[in-house]
Tab-separated table of C-alpha atoms and ligand atoms in Angstrom:
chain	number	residue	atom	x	y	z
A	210	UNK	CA	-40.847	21.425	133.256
A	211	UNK	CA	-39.006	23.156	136.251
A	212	UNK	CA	-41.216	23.601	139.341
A	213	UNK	CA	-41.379	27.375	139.632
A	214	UNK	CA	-44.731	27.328	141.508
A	215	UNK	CA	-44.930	28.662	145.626
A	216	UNK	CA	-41.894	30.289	146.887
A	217	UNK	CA	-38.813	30.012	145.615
A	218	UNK	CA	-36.828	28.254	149.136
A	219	UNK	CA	-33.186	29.511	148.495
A	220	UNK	CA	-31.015	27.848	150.685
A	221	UNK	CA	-27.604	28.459	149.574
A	222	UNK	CA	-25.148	29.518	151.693
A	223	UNK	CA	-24.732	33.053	149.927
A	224	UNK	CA	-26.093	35.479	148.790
A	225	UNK	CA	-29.284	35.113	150.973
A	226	UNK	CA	-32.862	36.128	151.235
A	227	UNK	CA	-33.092	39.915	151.425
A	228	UNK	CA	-36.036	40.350	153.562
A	229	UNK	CA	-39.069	42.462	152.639
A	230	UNK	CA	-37.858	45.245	155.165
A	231	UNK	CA	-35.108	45.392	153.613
A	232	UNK	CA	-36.493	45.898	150.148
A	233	UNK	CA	-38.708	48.212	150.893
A	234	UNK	CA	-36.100	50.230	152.593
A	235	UNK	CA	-34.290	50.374	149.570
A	236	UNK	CA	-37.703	51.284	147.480
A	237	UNK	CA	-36.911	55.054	147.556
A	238	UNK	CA	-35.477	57.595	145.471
A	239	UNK	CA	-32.030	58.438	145.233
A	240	UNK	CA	-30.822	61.142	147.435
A	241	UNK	CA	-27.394	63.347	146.601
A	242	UNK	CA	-24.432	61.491	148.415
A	243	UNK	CA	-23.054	64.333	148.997
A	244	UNK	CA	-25.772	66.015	150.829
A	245	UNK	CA	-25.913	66.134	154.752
A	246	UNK	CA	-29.302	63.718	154.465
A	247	UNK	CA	-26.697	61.375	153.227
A	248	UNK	CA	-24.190	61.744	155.678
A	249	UNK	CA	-26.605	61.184	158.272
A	250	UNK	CA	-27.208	57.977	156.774
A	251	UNK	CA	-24.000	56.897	156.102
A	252	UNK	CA	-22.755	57.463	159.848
A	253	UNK	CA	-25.190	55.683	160.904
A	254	UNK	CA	-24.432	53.039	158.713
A	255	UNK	CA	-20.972	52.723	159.855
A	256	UNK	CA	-21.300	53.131	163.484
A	257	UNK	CA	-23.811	50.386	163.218
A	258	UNK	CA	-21.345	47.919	161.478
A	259	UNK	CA	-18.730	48.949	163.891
A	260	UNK	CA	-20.764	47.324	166.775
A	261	UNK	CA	-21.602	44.278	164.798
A	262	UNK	CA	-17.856	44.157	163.643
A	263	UNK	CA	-17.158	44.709	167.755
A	264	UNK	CA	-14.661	47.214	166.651
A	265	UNK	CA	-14.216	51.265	167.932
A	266	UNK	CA	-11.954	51.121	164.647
A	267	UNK	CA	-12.312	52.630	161.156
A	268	UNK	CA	-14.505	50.780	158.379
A	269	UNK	CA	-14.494	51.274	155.180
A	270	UNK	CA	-16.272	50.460	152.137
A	271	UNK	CA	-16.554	49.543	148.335
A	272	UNK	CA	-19.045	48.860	145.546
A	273	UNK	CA	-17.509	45.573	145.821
A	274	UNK	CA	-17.944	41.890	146.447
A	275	UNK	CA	-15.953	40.017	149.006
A	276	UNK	CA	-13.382	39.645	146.888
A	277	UNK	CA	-12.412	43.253	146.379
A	278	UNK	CA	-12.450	43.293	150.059
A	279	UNK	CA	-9.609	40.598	149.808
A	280	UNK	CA	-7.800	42.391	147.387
A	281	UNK	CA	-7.958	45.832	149.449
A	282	UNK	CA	-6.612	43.754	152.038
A	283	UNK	CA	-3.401	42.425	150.004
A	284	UNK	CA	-2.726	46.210	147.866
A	285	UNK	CA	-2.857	48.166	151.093
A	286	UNK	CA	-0.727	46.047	152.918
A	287	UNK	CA	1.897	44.481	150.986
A	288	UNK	CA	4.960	45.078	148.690
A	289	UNK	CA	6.016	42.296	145.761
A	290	UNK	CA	7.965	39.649	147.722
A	291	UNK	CA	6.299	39.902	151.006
A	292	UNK	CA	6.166	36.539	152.629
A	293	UNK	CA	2.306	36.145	153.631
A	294	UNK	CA	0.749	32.849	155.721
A	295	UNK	CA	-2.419	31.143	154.406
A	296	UNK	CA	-4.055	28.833	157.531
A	297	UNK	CA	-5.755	26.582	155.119
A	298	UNK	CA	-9.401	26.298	155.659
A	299	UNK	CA	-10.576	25.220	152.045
A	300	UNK	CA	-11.716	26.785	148.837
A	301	UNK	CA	-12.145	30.263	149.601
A	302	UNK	CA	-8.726	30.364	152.087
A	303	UNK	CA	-6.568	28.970	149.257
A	304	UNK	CA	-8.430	31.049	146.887
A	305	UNK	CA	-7.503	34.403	148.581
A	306	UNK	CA	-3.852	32.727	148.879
A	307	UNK	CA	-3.668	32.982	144.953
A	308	UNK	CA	-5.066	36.315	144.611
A	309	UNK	CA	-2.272	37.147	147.194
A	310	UNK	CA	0.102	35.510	144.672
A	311	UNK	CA	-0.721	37.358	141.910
A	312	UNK	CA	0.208	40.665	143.362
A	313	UNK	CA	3.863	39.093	143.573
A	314	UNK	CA	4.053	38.115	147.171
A	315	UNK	CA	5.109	34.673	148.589
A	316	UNK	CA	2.235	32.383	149.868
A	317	UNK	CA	2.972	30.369	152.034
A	318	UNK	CA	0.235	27.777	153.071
A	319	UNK	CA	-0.444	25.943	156.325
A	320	UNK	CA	-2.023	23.002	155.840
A	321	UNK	CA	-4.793	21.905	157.193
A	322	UNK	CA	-7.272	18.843	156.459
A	323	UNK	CA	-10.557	20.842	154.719
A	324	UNK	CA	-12.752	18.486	157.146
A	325	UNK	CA	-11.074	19.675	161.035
A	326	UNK	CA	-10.717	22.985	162.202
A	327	UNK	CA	-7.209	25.017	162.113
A	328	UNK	CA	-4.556	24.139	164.780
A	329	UNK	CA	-3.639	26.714	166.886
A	330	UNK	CA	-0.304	24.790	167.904
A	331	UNK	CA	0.596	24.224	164.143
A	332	UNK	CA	0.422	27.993	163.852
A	333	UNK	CA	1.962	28.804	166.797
A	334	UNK	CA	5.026	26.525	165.746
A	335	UNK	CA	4.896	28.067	162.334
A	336	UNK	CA	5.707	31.315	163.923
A	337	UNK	CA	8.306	30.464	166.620
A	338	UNK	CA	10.470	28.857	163.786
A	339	UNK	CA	10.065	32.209	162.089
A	340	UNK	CA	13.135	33.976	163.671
A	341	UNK	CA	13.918	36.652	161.480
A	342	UNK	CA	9.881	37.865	160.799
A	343	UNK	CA	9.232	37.045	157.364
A	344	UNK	CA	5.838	36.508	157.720
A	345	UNK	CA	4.192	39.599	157.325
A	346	UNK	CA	0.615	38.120	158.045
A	347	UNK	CA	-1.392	35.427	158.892
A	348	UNK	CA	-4.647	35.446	156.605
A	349	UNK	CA	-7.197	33.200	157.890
A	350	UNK	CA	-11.038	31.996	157.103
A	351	UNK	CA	-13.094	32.437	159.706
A	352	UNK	CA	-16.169	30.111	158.288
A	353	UNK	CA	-15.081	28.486	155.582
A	354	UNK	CA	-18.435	28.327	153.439
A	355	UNK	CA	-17.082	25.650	151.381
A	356	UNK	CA	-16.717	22.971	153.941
A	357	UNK	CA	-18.689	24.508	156.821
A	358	UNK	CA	-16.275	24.258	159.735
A	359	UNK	CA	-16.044	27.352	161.366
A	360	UNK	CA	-12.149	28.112	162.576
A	361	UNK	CA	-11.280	29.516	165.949
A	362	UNK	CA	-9.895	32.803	165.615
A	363	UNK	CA	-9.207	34.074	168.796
A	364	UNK	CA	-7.462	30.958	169.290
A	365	UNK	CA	-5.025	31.841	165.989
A	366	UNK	CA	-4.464	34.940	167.771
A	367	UNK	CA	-3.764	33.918	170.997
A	368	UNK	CA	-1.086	31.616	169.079
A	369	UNK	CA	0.767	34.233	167.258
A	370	UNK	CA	1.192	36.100	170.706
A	371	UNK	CA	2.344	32.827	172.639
A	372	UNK	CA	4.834	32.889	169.299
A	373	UNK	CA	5.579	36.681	170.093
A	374	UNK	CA	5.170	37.723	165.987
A	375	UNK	CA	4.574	40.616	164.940
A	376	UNK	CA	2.549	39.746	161.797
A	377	UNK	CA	-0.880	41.122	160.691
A	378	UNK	CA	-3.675	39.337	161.459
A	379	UNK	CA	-6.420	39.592	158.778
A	380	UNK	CA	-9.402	37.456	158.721
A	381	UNK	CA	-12.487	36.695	156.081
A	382	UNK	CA	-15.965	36.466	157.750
A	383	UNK	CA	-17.921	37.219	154.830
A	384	UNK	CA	-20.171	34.046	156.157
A	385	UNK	CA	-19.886	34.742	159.499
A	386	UNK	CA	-20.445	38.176	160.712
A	387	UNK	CA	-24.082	39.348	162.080
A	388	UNK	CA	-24.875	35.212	162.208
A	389	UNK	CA	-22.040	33.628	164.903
A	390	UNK	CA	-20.086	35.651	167.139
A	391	UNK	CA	-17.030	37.665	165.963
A	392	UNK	CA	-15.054	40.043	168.152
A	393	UNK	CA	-12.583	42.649	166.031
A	394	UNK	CA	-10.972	44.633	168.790
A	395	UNK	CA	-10.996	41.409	171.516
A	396	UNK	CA	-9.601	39.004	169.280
A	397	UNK	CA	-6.812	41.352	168.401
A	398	UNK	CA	-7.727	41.407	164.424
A	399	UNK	CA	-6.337	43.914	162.116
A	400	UNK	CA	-7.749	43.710	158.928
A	401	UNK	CA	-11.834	42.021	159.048
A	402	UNK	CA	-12.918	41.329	155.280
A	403	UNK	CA	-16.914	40.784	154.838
A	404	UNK	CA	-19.241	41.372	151.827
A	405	UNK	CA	-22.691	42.373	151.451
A	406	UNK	CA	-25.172	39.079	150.869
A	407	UNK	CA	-24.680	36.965	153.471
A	408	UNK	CA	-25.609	38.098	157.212
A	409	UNK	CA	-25.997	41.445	156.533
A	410	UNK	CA	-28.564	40.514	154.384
A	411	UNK	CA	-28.835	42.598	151.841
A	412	UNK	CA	-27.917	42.132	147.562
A	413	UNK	CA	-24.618	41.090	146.700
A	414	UNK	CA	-21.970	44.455	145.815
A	415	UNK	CA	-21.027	46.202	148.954
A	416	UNK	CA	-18.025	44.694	150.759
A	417	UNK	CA	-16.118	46.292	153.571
A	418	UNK	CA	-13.165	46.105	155.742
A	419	UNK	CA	-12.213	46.596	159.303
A	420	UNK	CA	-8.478	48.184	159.141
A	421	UNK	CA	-6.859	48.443	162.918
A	422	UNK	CA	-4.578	51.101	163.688
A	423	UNK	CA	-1.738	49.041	163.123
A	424	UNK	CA	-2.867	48.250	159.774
A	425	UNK	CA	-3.844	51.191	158.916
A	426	UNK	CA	0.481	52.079	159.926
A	427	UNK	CA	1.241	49.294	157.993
A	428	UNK	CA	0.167	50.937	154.592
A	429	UNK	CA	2.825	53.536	154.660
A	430	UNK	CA	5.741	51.171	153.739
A	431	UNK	CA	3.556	48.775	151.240
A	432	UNK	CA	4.485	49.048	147.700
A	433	UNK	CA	1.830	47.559	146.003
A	434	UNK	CA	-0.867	49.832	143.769
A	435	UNK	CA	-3.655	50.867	144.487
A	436	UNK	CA	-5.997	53.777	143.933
A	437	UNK	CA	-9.625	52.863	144.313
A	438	UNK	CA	-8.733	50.543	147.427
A	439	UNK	CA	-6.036	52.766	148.988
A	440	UNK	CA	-7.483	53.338	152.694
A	441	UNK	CA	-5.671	56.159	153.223
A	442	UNK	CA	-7.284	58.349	150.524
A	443	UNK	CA	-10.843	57.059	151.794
A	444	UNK	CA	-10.070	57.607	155.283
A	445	UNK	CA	-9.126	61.374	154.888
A	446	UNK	CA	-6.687	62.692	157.048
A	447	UNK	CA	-7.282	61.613	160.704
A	448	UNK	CA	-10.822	60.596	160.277
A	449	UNK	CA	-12.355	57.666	161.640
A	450	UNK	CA	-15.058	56.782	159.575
A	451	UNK	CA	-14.835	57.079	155.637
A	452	UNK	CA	-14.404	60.493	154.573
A	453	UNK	CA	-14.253	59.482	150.806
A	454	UNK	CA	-15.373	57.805	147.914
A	455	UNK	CA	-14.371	56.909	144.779
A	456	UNK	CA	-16.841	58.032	142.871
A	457	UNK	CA	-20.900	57.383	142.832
A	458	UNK	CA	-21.928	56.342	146.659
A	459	UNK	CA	-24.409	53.179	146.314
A	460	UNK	CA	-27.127	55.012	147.904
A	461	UNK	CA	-29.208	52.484	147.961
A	462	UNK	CA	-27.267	50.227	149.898
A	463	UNK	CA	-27.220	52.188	152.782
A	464	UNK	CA	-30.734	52.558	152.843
A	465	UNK	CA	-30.469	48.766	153.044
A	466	UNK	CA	-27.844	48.550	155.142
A	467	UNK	CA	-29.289	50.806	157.830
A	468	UNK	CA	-32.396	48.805	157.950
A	469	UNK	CA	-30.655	45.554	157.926
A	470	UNK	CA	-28.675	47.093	161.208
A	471	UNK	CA	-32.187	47.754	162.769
A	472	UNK	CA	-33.203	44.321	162.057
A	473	UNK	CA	-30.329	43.321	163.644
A	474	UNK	CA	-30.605	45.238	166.645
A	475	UNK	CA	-34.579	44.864	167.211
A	476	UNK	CA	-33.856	41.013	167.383
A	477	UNK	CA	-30.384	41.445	169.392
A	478	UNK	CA	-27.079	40.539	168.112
A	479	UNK	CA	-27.056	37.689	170.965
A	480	UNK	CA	-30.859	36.194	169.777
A	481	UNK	CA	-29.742	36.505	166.318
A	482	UNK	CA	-26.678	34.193	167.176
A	483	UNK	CA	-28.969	32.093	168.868
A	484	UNK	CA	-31.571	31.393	166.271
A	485	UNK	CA	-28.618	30.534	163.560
A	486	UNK	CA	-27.413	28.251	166.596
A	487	UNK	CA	-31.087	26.603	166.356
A	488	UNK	CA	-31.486	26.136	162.927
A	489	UNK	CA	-28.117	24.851	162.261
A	490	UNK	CA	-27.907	22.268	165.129
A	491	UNK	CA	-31.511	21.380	163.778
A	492	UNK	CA	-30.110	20.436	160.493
A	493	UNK	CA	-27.119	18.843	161.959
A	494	UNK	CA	-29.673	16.501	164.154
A	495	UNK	CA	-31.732	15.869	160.225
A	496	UNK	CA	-28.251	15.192	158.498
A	497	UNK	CA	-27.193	12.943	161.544
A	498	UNK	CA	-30.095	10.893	161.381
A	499	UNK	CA	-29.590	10.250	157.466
A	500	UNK	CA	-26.310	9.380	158.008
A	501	UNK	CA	-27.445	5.732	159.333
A	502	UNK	CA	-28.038	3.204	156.627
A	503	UNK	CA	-24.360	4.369	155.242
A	504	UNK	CA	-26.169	7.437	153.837
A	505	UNK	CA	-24.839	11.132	153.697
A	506	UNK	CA	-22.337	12.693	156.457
A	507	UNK	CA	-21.623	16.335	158.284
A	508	UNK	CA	-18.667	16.871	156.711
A	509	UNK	CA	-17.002	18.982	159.233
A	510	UNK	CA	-15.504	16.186	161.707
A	511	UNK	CA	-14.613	18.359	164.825
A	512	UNK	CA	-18.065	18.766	166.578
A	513	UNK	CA	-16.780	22.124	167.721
A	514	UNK	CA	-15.898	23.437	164.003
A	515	UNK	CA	-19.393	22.512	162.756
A	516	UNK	CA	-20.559	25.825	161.362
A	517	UNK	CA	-23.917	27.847	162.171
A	518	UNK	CA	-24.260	29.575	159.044
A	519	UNK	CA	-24.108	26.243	156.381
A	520	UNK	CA	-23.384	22.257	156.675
A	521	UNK	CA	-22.170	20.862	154.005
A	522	UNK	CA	-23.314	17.483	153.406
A	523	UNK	CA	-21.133	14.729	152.185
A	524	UNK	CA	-22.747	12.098	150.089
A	525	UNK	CA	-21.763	8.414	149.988
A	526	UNK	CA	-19.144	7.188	147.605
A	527	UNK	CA	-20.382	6.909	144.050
A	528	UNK	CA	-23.523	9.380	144.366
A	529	UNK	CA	-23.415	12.741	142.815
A	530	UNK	CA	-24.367	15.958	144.960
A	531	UNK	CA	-25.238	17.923	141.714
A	532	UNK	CA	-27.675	15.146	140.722
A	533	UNK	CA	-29.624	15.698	143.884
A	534	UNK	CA	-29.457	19.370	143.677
A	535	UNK	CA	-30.878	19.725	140.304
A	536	UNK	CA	-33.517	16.968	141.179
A	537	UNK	CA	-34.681	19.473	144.531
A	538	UNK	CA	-34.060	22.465	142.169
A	539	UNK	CA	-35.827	21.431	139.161
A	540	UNK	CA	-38.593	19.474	141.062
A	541	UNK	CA	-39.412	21.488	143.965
A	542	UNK	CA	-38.246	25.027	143.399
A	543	UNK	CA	-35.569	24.514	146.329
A	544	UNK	CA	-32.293	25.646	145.965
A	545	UNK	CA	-28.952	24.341	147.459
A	546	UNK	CA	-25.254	24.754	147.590
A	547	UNK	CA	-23.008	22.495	145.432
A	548	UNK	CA	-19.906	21.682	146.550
A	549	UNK	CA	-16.528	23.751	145.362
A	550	UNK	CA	-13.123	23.195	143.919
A	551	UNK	CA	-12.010	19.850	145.017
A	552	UNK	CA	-15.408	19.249	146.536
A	553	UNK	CA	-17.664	19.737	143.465
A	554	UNK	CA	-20.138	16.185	142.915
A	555	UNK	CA	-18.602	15.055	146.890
A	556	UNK	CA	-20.942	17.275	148.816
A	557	UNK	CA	-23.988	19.797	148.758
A	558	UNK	CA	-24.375	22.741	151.689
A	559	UNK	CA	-27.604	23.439	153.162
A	560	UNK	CA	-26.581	27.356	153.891
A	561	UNK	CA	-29.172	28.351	157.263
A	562	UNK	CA	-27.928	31.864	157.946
A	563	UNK	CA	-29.509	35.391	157.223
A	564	UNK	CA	-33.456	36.120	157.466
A	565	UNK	CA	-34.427	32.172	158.095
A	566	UNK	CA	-37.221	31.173	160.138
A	567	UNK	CA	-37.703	27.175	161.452
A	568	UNK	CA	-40.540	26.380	158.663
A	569	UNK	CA	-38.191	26.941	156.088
A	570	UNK	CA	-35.686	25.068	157.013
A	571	UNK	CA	-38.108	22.112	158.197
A	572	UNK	CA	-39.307	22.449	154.429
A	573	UNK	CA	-36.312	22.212	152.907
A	574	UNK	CA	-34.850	19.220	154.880
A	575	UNK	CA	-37.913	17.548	153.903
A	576	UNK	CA	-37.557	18.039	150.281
A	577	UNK	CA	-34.079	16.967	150.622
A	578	UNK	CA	-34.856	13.887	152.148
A	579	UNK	CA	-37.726	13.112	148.900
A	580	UNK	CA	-34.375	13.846	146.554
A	581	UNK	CA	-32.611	11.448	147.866
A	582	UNK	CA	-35.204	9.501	147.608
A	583	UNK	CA	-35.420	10.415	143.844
A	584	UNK	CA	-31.968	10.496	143.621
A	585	UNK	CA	-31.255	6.606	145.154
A	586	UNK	CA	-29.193	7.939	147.590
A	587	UNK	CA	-28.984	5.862	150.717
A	588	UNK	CA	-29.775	7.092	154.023
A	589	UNK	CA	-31.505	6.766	157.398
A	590	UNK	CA	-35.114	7.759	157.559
A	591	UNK	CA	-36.761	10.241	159.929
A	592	UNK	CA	-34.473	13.219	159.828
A	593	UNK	CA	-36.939	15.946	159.534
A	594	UNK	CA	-38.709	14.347	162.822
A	595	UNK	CA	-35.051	14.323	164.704
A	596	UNK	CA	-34.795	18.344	163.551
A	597	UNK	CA	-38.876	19.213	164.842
A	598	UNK	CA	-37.617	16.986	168.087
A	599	UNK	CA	-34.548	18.916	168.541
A	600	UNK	CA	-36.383	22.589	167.618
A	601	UNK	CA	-39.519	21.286	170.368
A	602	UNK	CA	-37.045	20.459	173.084
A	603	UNK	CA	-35.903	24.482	172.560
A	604	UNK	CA	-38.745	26.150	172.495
B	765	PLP	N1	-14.765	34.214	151.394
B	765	PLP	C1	-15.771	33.429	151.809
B	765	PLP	C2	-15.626	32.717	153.116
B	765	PLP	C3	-16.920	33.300	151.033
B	765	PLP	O1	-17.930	32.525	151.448
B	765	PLP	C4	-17.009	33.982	149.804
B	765	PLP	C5	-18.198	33.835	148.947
B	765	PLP	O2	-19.063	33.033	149.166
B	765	PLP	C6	-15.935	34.785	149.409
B	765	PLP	C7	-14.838	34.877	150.235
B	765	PLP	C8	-15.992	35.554	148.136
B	765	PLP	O3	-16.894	36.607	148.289
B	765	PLP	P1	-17.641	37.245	147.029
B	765	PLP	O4	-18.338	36.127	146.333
B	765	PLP	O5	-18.569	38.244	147.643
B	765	PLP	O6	-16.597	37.882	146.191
């Protein structure tokens, strides 16, 4: 019988715990979105997001998940035959490349090995050789939650200026944003995609996007439809926050979403970096120390790539990730990321981003390391004491 006793420790990398402030923010009655109570709320709400974001520019949002984000992203800018690039991160970067190629427009991938982070050079060669301007954007990952490497963005940007294009730079940080540092504006991005569940904390269904002005002059020639995603008609005319929806407002959300912001801003973007920096390099130092004995690996090579927000854990050849994960699931009520696409059996993820605290994590690298006990996976011993090490030495 499934262990269902205790607290349920859910350490995927997505959705994540919704913390009891924010649940009780959002146990309330329902207020009329149209009403100047609401309004209040909602510009709140968005100038909040536009300093996590680090953006003076619009955002707007949609009873969505991130991947109606994506797709708002592709109708508002595009037209059927547009050439798009894809830097190739993994699952979800390829996965937003074939959404892109069902509206009709040509995807063009650069490749990149899943396990290193994105070349700058490669891109910026990618673009040089593109005399005439085909490429009408570069889409990019910014934390690739299905390997865990974590790509350098303002490094893709400062390689599509060294090439001199003109293309769009849109980038996904539905796993990143509110846990590692992003910078809209600085880093010169025009379209930022994020959802709901992940650092923002809160359930899984709003999703929003950052839309620079040059984006935002970019939907004028694209082609593609679009009527519940078409940024223009929720902007209103010359408005910089969202003057419209279509249809019911999630009020709820935003009573979630404006405590989440207060979370975020009693504990300080900067300290909220820093504990995801804590708990992630803790897990790194656990995963490091199992690695010995030919046991499991970081599978993110590039020390600088390895992500803050979820490791994914690569098990040794002939061992099955999903065995172990329904062994800590079903066993000890602990819940962990399998791997995706390609990756599915190769590797679990250990996601350590949102409302997280070092117990929890200690607890859950300790039931991982009785699983693969269970489990007969090979590994080194002692990796919860390496983590507690790491976590005294930075206290
Ligand atoms: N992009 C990334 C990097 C993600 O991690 C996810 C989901 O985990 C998505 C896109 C898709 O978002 P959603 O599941 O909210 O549609």
């Amino acid at each position: 019988m499934a262990n269902t006793h205790g607290r349920h420790f859910f350490m995927n990398p997505g959705p994540t715990n919704i913390p009891d402030r924010i649940l009780r923010a959002m146990d309330r009655g329902t207020i009329d979105f149209n009403s100047a109570e609401f309004r209040a709320i909602s510009d709140q709400c968005f100038a909040g997001l536009q300093r996590v974001f680090k953006t003076t520019q619009p955002i707007l949002g949609y009873a969505a998940t991130g991947h109606g984000a994506w797709e708002a992203a592709l109708v508002n800018l595009f037209s059927p035959g547009d050439r798009v690039l894809i830097v190739e991160s993994g699952y979800f970067s390829l996965n937003w490349g074939l959404r892109a190629e069902a509206f009709g427009l040509q995807v063009e991938t650069l490749p990149n090995d899943w396990r290193r982070t994105a070349d700058p050079a490669k891109l910026e060669a990618r673009l040089r050789d593109d005399r005439n301007h085909e490429i009408k954007a570069v889409l990019a990952v910014h934390n690739e939650t299905s390997t865990g490497v974590a790509h350098p963005v303002a490094a893709l940007r400062r390689a599509i200026d060294a090439a001199r294009h003109p293309a769009l730079f849109c980038v996904d940080v539905i796993s990143s944003l509110g846990s590692f540092d992003f910078r809209m504006d600085e880093w010169g991005v025009d379209v930022t995609v994020v959802g709901s569940q992940k650092g923002l904390m809160l359930p899984t269904g709003m999703a929003f996007t950052g839309v620079s002005a040059k984006a935002i002059a970019a939907t004028a020639a694209a082609k593609l439809p679009r009527v519940y995603w078409d940024w223009r008609r929720l902007l209103g005319q010359g408005a910089t926050t969202q003057g419209y929806w279509n249809g019911t407002v999630p009020v709820h959300f935003f009573y979630g979403l404006q405590e989440a912001l207060r979370m975020l801003e009693d504990e300080g973007l900067d300290n909220v970096f820093a504990r995801h920096h804590r708990l992630a390099e803790a897990t790194r130092r656990a995963v490091r120390t199992w690695r010995r004995n030919d046991g499991p690996e970081i599978f993110s090579i590039d020390p600088a790539g390895q992500s803050d927000t979820v490791t994914a854990v690569l098990l040794p050849e002939g061992h099955d990730a999903d065995k172990l994960r329904q062994i800590a699931l079903d066993r000890f009520n602990l819940s962990l990321g399998g791997g995706l696409g390609q990756l599915k059996g190769r590797l679990f993820r250990i996601g350590h981003l949102g409302d997280l605290n070092e117990p929890t994590v200690l607890g859950s690298l300790a039931t991982i390391e009785i699983a693969m006990e269970l489990a007969g996976v090979p590994h080194g011993k002692g990796g919860v004491q390496a983590a507690a090490d790491y976590l005294v030495s930075e206290a």
